Tab-separated table of C-alpha atoms and ligand atoms in Angstrom:
chain	number	residue	atom	x	y	z
A	1	MET	CA	-162.882	-43.189	-70.383
A	2	GLN	CA	-164.507	-45.914	-72.467
A	3	ILE	CA	-167.777	-43.956	-72.565
A	4	ALA	CA	-166.064	-40.726	-73.543
A	5	THR	CA	-164.399	-42.307	-76.558
A	6	SER	CA	-167.554	-43.990	-77.769
A	7	GLU	CA	-169.375	-40.682	-77.392
A	8	GLN	CA	-166.667	-38.964	-79.410
A	9	TRP	CA	-166.981	-41.605	-82.042
A	10	ASN	CA	-170.735	-41.080	-82.235
A	11	ASN	CA	-170.196	-37.377	-82.654
A	12	HIS	CA	-167.651	-38.073	-85.325
A	13	THR	CA	-170.147	-40.050	-87.367
A	14	ALA	CA	-172.688	-37.286	-86.834
A	15	ILE	CA	-170.713	-34.908	-89.014
A	16	THR	CA	-170.916	-36.128	-92.592
A	17	GLU	CA	-170.092	-32.880	-94.313
A	18	PHE	CA	-168.273	-29.608	-93.832
A	19	ILE	CA	-169.331	-26.139	-94.892
A	20	LEU	CA	-166.673	-24.049	-96.632
A	21	LEU	CA	-167.348	-20.424	-95.763
A	22	GLY	CA	-165.234	-19.113	-98.654
A	23	PHE	CA	-165.458	-15.384	-99.268
A	24	GLY	CA	-168.663	-14.394	-97.495
A	25	GLU	CA	-172.343	-14.415	-98.318
A	26	ASP	CA	-173.009	-11.406	-100.524
A	27	HIS	CA	-174.712	-12.681	-103.685
A	28	GLU	CA	-173.446	-10.085	-106.162
A	29	PHE	CA	-169.908	-10.432	-104.868
A	30	GLN	CA	-170.166	-14.194	-105.487
A	31	ILE	CA	-171.064	-13.547	-109.134
A	32	VAL	CA	-168.080	-11.225	-109.538
A	33	LEU	CA	-165.839	-13.840	-107.939
A	34	PHE	CA	-167.318	-16.530	-110.165
A	35	LEU	CA	-166.481	-14.563	-113.318
A	36	LEU	CA	-163.006	-13.688	-112.072
A	37	PHE	CA	-162.054	-17.228	-111.088
A	38	ALA	CA	-163.706	-18.721	-114.197
A	39	VAL	CA	-161.483	-16.547	-116.386
A	40	ILE	CA	-158.435	-17.516	-114.325
A	41	TYR	CA	-159.297	-21.215	-114.597
A	42	ILE	CA	-159.864	-21.095	-118.362
A	43	LEU	CA	-156.580	-19.220	-118.931
A	44	THR	CA	-154.720	-21.648	-116.667
A	45	LEU	CA	-156.052	-24.720	-118.457
A	46	THR	CA	-155.507	-23.306	-121.957
A	47	ALA	CA	-151.938	-22.123	-121.391
A	48	ASN	CA	-150.798	-25.232	-119.531
A	49	ILE	CA	-152.424	-27.791	-121.805
A	50	LEU	CA	-150.939	-25.964	-124.798
A	51	ILE	CA	-147.470	-26.259	-123.287
A	52	VAL	CA	-147.885	-29.960	-122.485
A	53	ILE	CA	-148.994	-30.600	-126.097
A	54	LEU	CA	-146.033	-28.642	-127.491
A	55	VAL	CA	-143.467	-30.350	-125.256
A	56	VAL	CA	-144.799	-33.837	-125.960
A	57	SER	CA	-145.318	-33.407	-129.700
A	58	ASP	CA	-142.377	-31.246	-130.797
A	59	GLN	CA	-139.009	-33.003	-131.195
A	60	HIS	CA	-137.208	-29.677	-130.803
A	61	LEU	CA	-138.428	-29.414	-127.229
A	62	HIS	CA	-137.189	-32.833	-126.121
A	63	THR	CA	-134.529	-31.475	-123.754
A	64	PRO	CA	-134.364	-31.556	-119.927
A	65	MET	CA	-135.470	-27.936	-119.519
A	66	TYR	CA	-138.619	-28.458	-121.572
A	67	TYR	CA	-139.373	-31.789	-119.917
A	68	PHE	CA	-139.377	-29.915	-116.628
A	69	LEU	CA	-141.606	-27.189	-118.092
A	70	GLY	CA	-143.983	-29.799	-119.518
A	71	ASN	CA	-144.154	-31.560	-116.183
A	72	LEU	CA	-144.716	-28.255	-114.384
A	73	SER	CA	-147.587	-27.398	-116.721
A	74	PHE	CA	-149.134	-30.825	-116.219
A	75	LEU	CA	-148.838	-30.304	-112.479
A	76	GLU	CA	-150.481	-26.870	-112.695
A	77	VAL	CA	-153.450	-28.341	-114.568
A	78	CYS	CA	-153.951	-30.875	-111.761
A	79	ASN	CA	-153.237	-28.294	-109.099
A	80	SER	CA	-155.826	-25.747	-110.177
A	81	SER	CA	-158.340	-28.535	-110.860
A	82	THR	CA	-158.294	-29.719	-107.251
A	83	ILE	CA	-159.605	-26.367	-106.020
A	84	LEU	CA	-161.157	-24.217	-108.740
A	85	PRO	CA	-163.975	-26.361	-110.246
A	86	LYS	CA	-165.478	-27.034	-106.816
A	87	MET	CA	-165.067	-23.376	-105.889
A	88	LEU	CA	-166.751	-22.177	-109.102
A	89	ALA	CA	-169.658	-24.554	-108.478
A	90	ARG	CA	-170.043	-23.120	-104.986
A	91	PHE	CA	-170.138	-19.516	-106.264
A	92	LEU	CA	-172.820	-20.487	-108.752
A	93	THR	CA	-175.063	-22.733	-106.672
A	94	GLY	CA	-174.461	-21.254	-103.234
A	95	ASP	CA	-174.144	-24.819	-101.921
A	96	ASN	CA	-171.072	-24.645	-99.704
A	97	SER	CA	-171.079	-28.179	-98.370
A	98	ILE	CA	-168.355	-30.761	-98.952
A	99	SER	CA	-168.401	-34.344	-97.680
A	100	VAL	CA	-165.861	-35.328	-95.041
A	101	TRP	CA	-164.014	-37.663	-97.397
A	102	GLY	CA	-164.306	-35.119	-100.208
A	103	CYS	CA	-162.561	-32.716	-97.890
A	104	PHE	CA	-159.796	-35.198	-97.030
A	105	THR	CA	-159.342	-36.006	-100.710
A	106	GLN	CA	-159.000	-32.342	-101.563
A	107	LEU	CA	-156.472	-31.856	-98.777
A	108	PHE	CA	-154.504	-34.876	-99.991
A	109	CYS	CA	-154.424	-33.835	-103.647
A	110	PHE	CA	-153.676	-30.217	-102.917
A	111	GLY	CA	-150.928	-30.957	-100.372
A	112	CYS	CA	-149.329	-33.608	-102.517
A	113	LEU	CA	-149.274	-31.439	-105.657
A	114	ALA	CA	-148.016	-28.375	-103.783
A	115	GLY	CA	-145.142	-30.451	-102.366
A	116	ILE	CA	-144.238	-31.754	-105.818
A	117	GLU	CA	-144.366	-28.230	-107.199
A	118	CYS	CA	-141.880	-27.037	-104.582
A	119	TYR	CA	-139.451	-29.771	-105.588
A	120	LEU	CA	-140.043	-29.227	-109.299
A	121	LEU	CA	-139.471	-25.460	-109.161
A	122	SER	CA	-136.214	-26.035	-107.317
A	123	LEU	CA	-135.124	-28.685	-109.838
A	124	MET	CA	-135.857	-26.217	-112.623
A	125	SER	CA	-133.734	-23.520	-111.049
A	126	PHE	CA	-130.965	-26.069	-110.461
A	127	ASP	CA	-131.228	-27.071	-114.129
A	128	ARG	CA	-130.716	-23.443	-115.176
A	129	TYR	CA	-127.830	-23.132	-112.723
A	130	VAL	CA	-126.042	-26.115	-114.286
A	131	ALA	CA	-126.795	-24.865	-117.811
A	132	ILE	CA	-125.449	-21.377	-117.127
A	133	CYS	CA	-122.669	-21.954	-114.611
A	134	LYS	CA	-121.495	-25.509	-115.420
A	135	PRO	CA	-122.271	-25.841	-119.146
A	136	LEU	CA	-119.562	-28.464	-119.722
A	137	HIS	CA	-121.096	-30.819	-117.179
A	138	TYR	CA	-124.694	-30.252	-118.229
A	139	ALA	CA	-125.057	-33.440	-120.270
A	140	THR	CA	-123.690	-35.662	-117.492
A	141	ILE	CA	-125.603	-34.066	-114.609
A	142	MET	CA	-128.929	-33.626	-116.367
A	143	ASN	CA	-129.341	-36.894	-118.244
A	144	GLY	CA	-132.718	-38.488	-118.894
A	145	ARG	CA	-132.446	-41.170	-116.255
A	146	ILE	CA	-131.410	-38.802	-113.440
A	147	ILE	CA	-134.284	-36.463	-114.315
A	148	LEU	CA	-136.750	-39.313	-114.229
A	149	TYR	CA	-135.421	-40.434	-110.803
A	150	LEU	CA	-135.659	-36.874	-109.470
A	151	LEU	CA	-139.225	-36.456	-110.728
A	152	VAL	CA	-140.384	-39.840	-109.426
A	153	GLY	CA	-138.579	-39.131	-106.145
A	154	SER	CA	-140.414	-35.872	-105.629
A	155	TRP	CA	-143.791	-37.535	-106.323
A	156	LEU	CA	-143.038	-40.349	-103.856
A	157	CYS	CA	-141.681	-38.053	-101.163
A	158	SER	CA	-144.626	-35.703	-101.349
A	159	ALA	CA	-147.229	-38.480	-101.555
A	160	SER	CA	-145.842	-40.360	-98.549
A	161	ILE	CA	-145.877	-37.232	-96.390
A	162	LEU	CA	-149.490	-36.609	-97.335
A	163	ILE	CA	-150.590	-40.239	-96.838
A	164	LEU	CA	-149.206	-40.043	-93.313
A	165	THR	CA	-150.920	-36.697	-92.675
A	166	ILE	CA	-154.296	-37.832	-93.992
A	167	SER	CA	-154.178	-41.096	-92.060
A	168	MET	CA	-153.609	-39.098	-88.866
A	169	ILE	CA	-156.324	-36.562	-89.648
A	170	SER	CA	-158.874	-39.245	-90.520
A	171	GLN	CA	-158.412	-40.662	-86.999
A	172	LEU	CA	-159.614	-37.385	-85.484
A	173	SER	CA	-163.120	-36.841	-84.246
A	174	PHE	CA	-165.022	-33.815	-85.430
A	175	CYS	CA	-167.780	-32.760	-83.071
A	176	GLY	CA	-168.987	-29.577	-84.729
A	177	PRO	CA	-169.364	-26.787	-85.622
A	178	ASN	CA	-168.631	-27.984	-89.130
A	179	GLU	CA	-167.867	-24.645	-90.755
A	180	ILE	CA	-164.417	-24.241	-92.312
A	181	ASP	CA	-163.383	-20.607	-92.625
A	182	HIS	CA	-161.507	-21.053	-95.911
A	183	PHE	CA	-162.110	-21.560	-99.636
A	184	PHE	CA	-160.777	-25.112	-99.711
A	185	CYS	CA	-160.066	-27.878	-97.208
A	186	ASP	CA	-156.711	-26.885	-95.841
A	187	PHE	CA	-154.776	-28.368	-92.980
A	188	SER	CA	-155.085	-25.914	-90.094
A	189	PRO	CA	-158.662	-24.668	-90.687
A	190	LEU	CA	-159.690	-28.343	-90.657
A	191	LEU	CA	-157.768	-29.067	-87.464
A	192	GLN	CA	-159.552	-26.238	-85.681
A	193	LEU	CA	-162.820	-28.121	-85.994
A	194	SER	CA	-161.615	-31.317	-84.407
A	195	CYS	CA	-162.103	-32.125	-80.774
A	196	GLY	CA	-159.947	-34.204	-78.505
A	197	ASP	CA	-156.195	-34.119	-78.296
A	198	ILE	CA	-154.585	-32.777	-81.453
A	199	SER	CA	-151.274	-31.595	-80.015
A	200	HIS	CA	-149.294	-34.294	-81.877
A	201	ILE	CA	-150.970	-33.438	-85.194
A	202	LYS	CA	-150.421	-29.725	-84.691
A	203	LEU	CA	-146.712	-30.472	-84.842
A	204	LEU	CA	-146.983	-31.975	-88.340
A	205	PRO	CA	-146.621	-28.716	-90.301
A	206	PHE	CA	-143.557	-27.851	-88.225
A	207	ILE	CA	-141.980	-31.175	-89.175
A	208	PHE	CA	-143.153	-31.542	-92.767
A	209	GLY	CA	-143.410	-27.890	-93.756
A	210	PRO	CA	-139.648	-27.454	-93.455
A	211	ILE	CA	-138.987	-30.781	-95.286
A	212	ASP	CA	-141.352	-29.866	-98.110
A	213	ILE	CA	-140.676	-26.168	-98.407
A	214	LEU	CA	-137.311	-25.139	-96.971
A	215	PRO	CA	-134.808	-27.400	-98.807
A	216	PRO	CA	-136.294	-26.662	-102.248
A	217	PHE	CA	-136.492	-22.983	-101.365
A	218	ILE	CA	-132.839	-22.872	-100.296
A	219	LEU	CA	-131.761	-24.799	-103.413
A	220	THR	CA	-133.741	-22.371	-105.565
A	221	ILE	CA	-132.353	-19.228	-103.980
A	222	THR	CA	-128.776	-20.555	-104.087
A	223	SER	CA	-129.121	-21.469	-107.747
A	224	TYR	CA	-130.426	-18.038	-108.650
A	225	VAL	CA	-127.737	-16.268	-106.644
A	226	CYS	CA	-125.107	-18.244	-108.579
A	227	ILE	CA	-126.867	-17.524	-111.859
A	228	ILE	CA	-127.093	-13.799	-111.144
A	229	THR	CA	-123.415	-13.672	-110.176
A	230	ALA	CA	-122.585	-15.363	-113.477
A	231	ILE	CA	-124.788	-12.907	-115.370
A	232	LEU	CA	-123.061	-9.929	-113.781
A	233	ARG	CA	-119.828	-11.192	-115.326
A	234	ILE	CA	-121.264	-11.052	-118.876
A	235	SER	CA	-119.415	-8.257	-120.643
A	236	SER	CA	-122.081	-7.034	-123.089
A	237	ALA	CA	-124.637	-4.746	-121.468
A	238	THR	CA	-127.592	-5.874	-123.586
A	239	GLY	CA	-126.806	-9.550	-123.013
A	240	ARG	CA	-126.642	-8.867	-119.301
A	241	GLN	CA	-129.960	-7.032	-119.333
A	242	LYS	CA	-131.722	-9.807	-121.238
A	243	ALA	CA	-130.448	-12.589	-118.994
A	244	PHE	CA	-131.243	-10.526	-115.949
A	245	ALA	CA	-134.839	-9.878	-117.074
A	246	THR	CA	-135.510	-13.614	-117.470
A	247	CYS	CA	-133.963	-14.514	-114.153
A	248	SER	CA	-135.648	-11.779	-112.193
A	249	SER	CA	-139.106	-12.754	-113.438
A	250	HIS	CA	-138.456	-16.381	-112.401
A	251	LEU	CA	-137.156	-15.203	-109.075
A	252	ILE	CA	-140.208	-13.015	-108.410
A	253	VAL	CA	-142.682	-15.829	-109.138
A	254	VAL	CA	-140.703	-18.332	-107.094
A	255	THR	CA	-140.391	-15.922	-104.165
A	256	ILE	CA	-144.123	-15.171	-104.162
A	257	PHE	CA	-144.895	-18.895	-104.343
A	258	TYR	CA	-142.597	-19.947	-101.497
A	259	GLY	CA	-143.143	-16.745	-99.512
A	260	THR	CA	-146.919	-17.134	-99.323
A	261	LEU	CA	-146.579	-20.883	-98.659
A	262	MET	CA	-144.271	-20.165	-95.735
A	263	ILE	CA	-146.571	-17.479	-94.336
A	264	VAL	CA	-149.481	-19.920	-94.412
A	265	TYR	CA	-147.783	-23.137	-93.233
A	266	ILE	CA	-144.913	-22.075	-91.038
A	267	LEU	CA	-146.268	-19.037	-89.155
A	268	PRO	CA	-148.341	-19.835	-86.051
A	269	ASN	CA	-152.094	-20.031	-86.340
A	270	THR	CA	-153.264	-17.028	-84.347
A	271	SER	CA	-156.636	-15.391	-84.911
A	272	THR	CA	-155.160	-12.213	-86.423
A	273	LEU	CA	-153.071	-14.214	-88.877
A	274	ARG	CA	-156.009	-16.428	-89.853
A	275	ALA	CA	-157.777	-13.918	-92.130
A	276	LEU	CA	-154.426	-12.990	-93.620
A	277	LYS	CA	-153.675	-16.646	-94.338
A	278	LYS	CA	-156.867	-17.022	-96.349
A	279	VAL	CA	-155.793	-14.152	-98.613
A	280	PHE	CA	-152.199	-15.398	-98.805
A	281	SER	CA	-153.482	-18.800	-99.957
A	282	ILE	CA	-154.726	-17.296	-103.218
A	283	PRO	CA	-151.304	-16.743	-104.869
A	284	TYR	CA	-150.032	-20.312	-104.624
A	285	THR	CA	-153.366	-22.056	-105.180
A	286	VAL	CA	-154.818	-19.972	-108.000
A	287	LEU	CA	-152.358	-17.412	-109.348
A	288	THR	CA	-149.076	-19.295	-109.802
A	289	PRO	CA	-150.699	-22.030	-111.948
A	290	MET	CA	-151.848	-19.274	-114.313
A	291	VAL	CA	-148.696	-17.152	-114.226
A	292	ASN	CA	-146.043	-19.905	-114.383
A	293	PRO	CA	-146.619	-20.957	-118.005
A	294	LEU	CA	-146.586	-17.295	-119.066
A	295	ILE	CA	-143.355	-16.544	-117.224
A	296	TYR	CA	-141.465	-19.747	-117.928
A	297	SER	CA	-142.665	-20.846	-121.335
A	298	LEU	CA	-144.722	-18.520	-123.438
A	299	ARG	CA	-142.152	-15.735	-123.254
A	300	ASN	CA	-139.537	-18.222	-124.356
A	301	LYS	CA	-138.386	-17.949	-127.995
A	302	GLU	CA	-138.156	-21.680	-128.652
A	303	VAL	CA	-141.633	-22.304	-127.272
A	304	LYS	CA	-143.017	-19.496	-129.427
A	305	GLU	CA	-141.379	-20.990	-132.509
A	306	SER	CA	-142.628	-24.442	-131.640
A	307	PHE	CA	-146.123	-22.962	-131.319
A	308	LYS	CA	-145.846	-21.362	-134.759
A	309	ARG	CA	-144.597	-24.637	-136.272
A	310	THR	CA	-147.439	-26.581	-134.696
A	311	VAL	CA	-150.092	-24.108	-135.869
A	312	HIS	CA	-148.529	-24.172	-139.318
A	313	ARG	CA	-148.545	-27.975	-139.411
A	314	PHE	CA	-152.159	-27.988	-138.288
A	315	ILE	CA	-153.216	-25.533	-141.001
A	316	CYS	CA	-151.327	-27.467	-143.696
A	317	PHE	CA	-152.917	-30.673	-142.499
A	318	ASN	CA	-156.396	-29.135	-142.867
A	319	GLU	CA	-155.551	-27.785	-146.307
A	320	ILE	CA	-154.494	-31.263	-147.433
A	321	LYS	CA	-157.666	-32.783	-146.023
A	322	LYS	CA	-159.789	-30.422	-148.127
A	323	PHE	CA	-158.483	-31.916	-151.363
B	1	NAG	C1	-142.046	-35.203	-117.733
B	1	NAG	O1	-140.719	-35.674	-117.637
B	1	NAG	C2	-140.494	-36.960	-118.199
B	1	NAG	C3	-139.111	-37.462	-117.821
B	1	NAG	O2	-138.094	-36.611	-118.151
B	1	NAG	C4	-140.717	-36.864	-119.705
B	1	NAG	O3	-140.466	-38.103	-120.321
B	1	NAG	C5	-142.161	-36.435	-119.945
B	1	NAG	O4	-142.383	-36.254	-121.317
B	1	NAG	C6	-142.453	-35.135	-119.210
B	1	NAG	N1	-143.884	-34.872	-119.300
B	1	NAG	C7	-144.381	-33.792	-119.921
B	1	NAG	C8	-145.848	-33.652	-119.934
B	1	NAG	O5	-143.664	-32.946	-120.427
């Protein structure tokens, strides 16, 4: 027994890096993917950073809803930056290796941010629910201090789950092969490479997945159902249509985000589902960070006006500087 463990430990130290297989070997395809994901990354950064700047700098946007949007955009910048830069570098250089601790770090950051995003999206839908269905109580329910507690709470909750997960995974021994069949270091593809007894760790997604994903999902869906019921009671047809268009676009994005997350983390890890899971990881890792600011903020009238004001201020400022 003693010998077996020391042997395992030796094997563990033997693996110092993993290889991320990504999307295959074909060179031209890698170039196409590089261009595609580079455009996505640039759009994501530009749109989200713009929103953070607007929310922080414009007094008109200092309300709970825009604080949430600003925080979401900040989160999306971090979120896409944990995966995309490394992925773009791999497409370009063809070097698919990642150090073991680099891999754990990526898993930690990604998991933590995804958890926070689940909570944040549900808080945002709850915020809209209170604004639309309980307008008289809005100021008491959504005051600055409560929002801060909720935001800090979701960071702490998500981070502690991930610290526990990473500390368990870092105890594992990896004996090779060291090839991860995915485009980033995710939980189950990583587990497949470990040797020894992992039955207790395999249970983690079934415990934490539901804590991280299901309650926010249920809160979100309930809020939107209440909102839609309220909208259906609006008497003017155009008003109803407008409100419905906004809500349905939120609902679609949120459903795609949670739906793909659930497919990847809650469904069992069979070999047929594995290839599917790689594809279903793209929406919530790469697409939602780009689409969220467009859906939630840039279509919003107040954000558009704030943008115009800011551009105007900037131009005036430059005019003054010239003289
Ligand atoms: C995030 O929310 C906090 C608390 O409500 C707020 O003070 C802060 O400005 C927000 N951050 C951004 C980037 O909008």
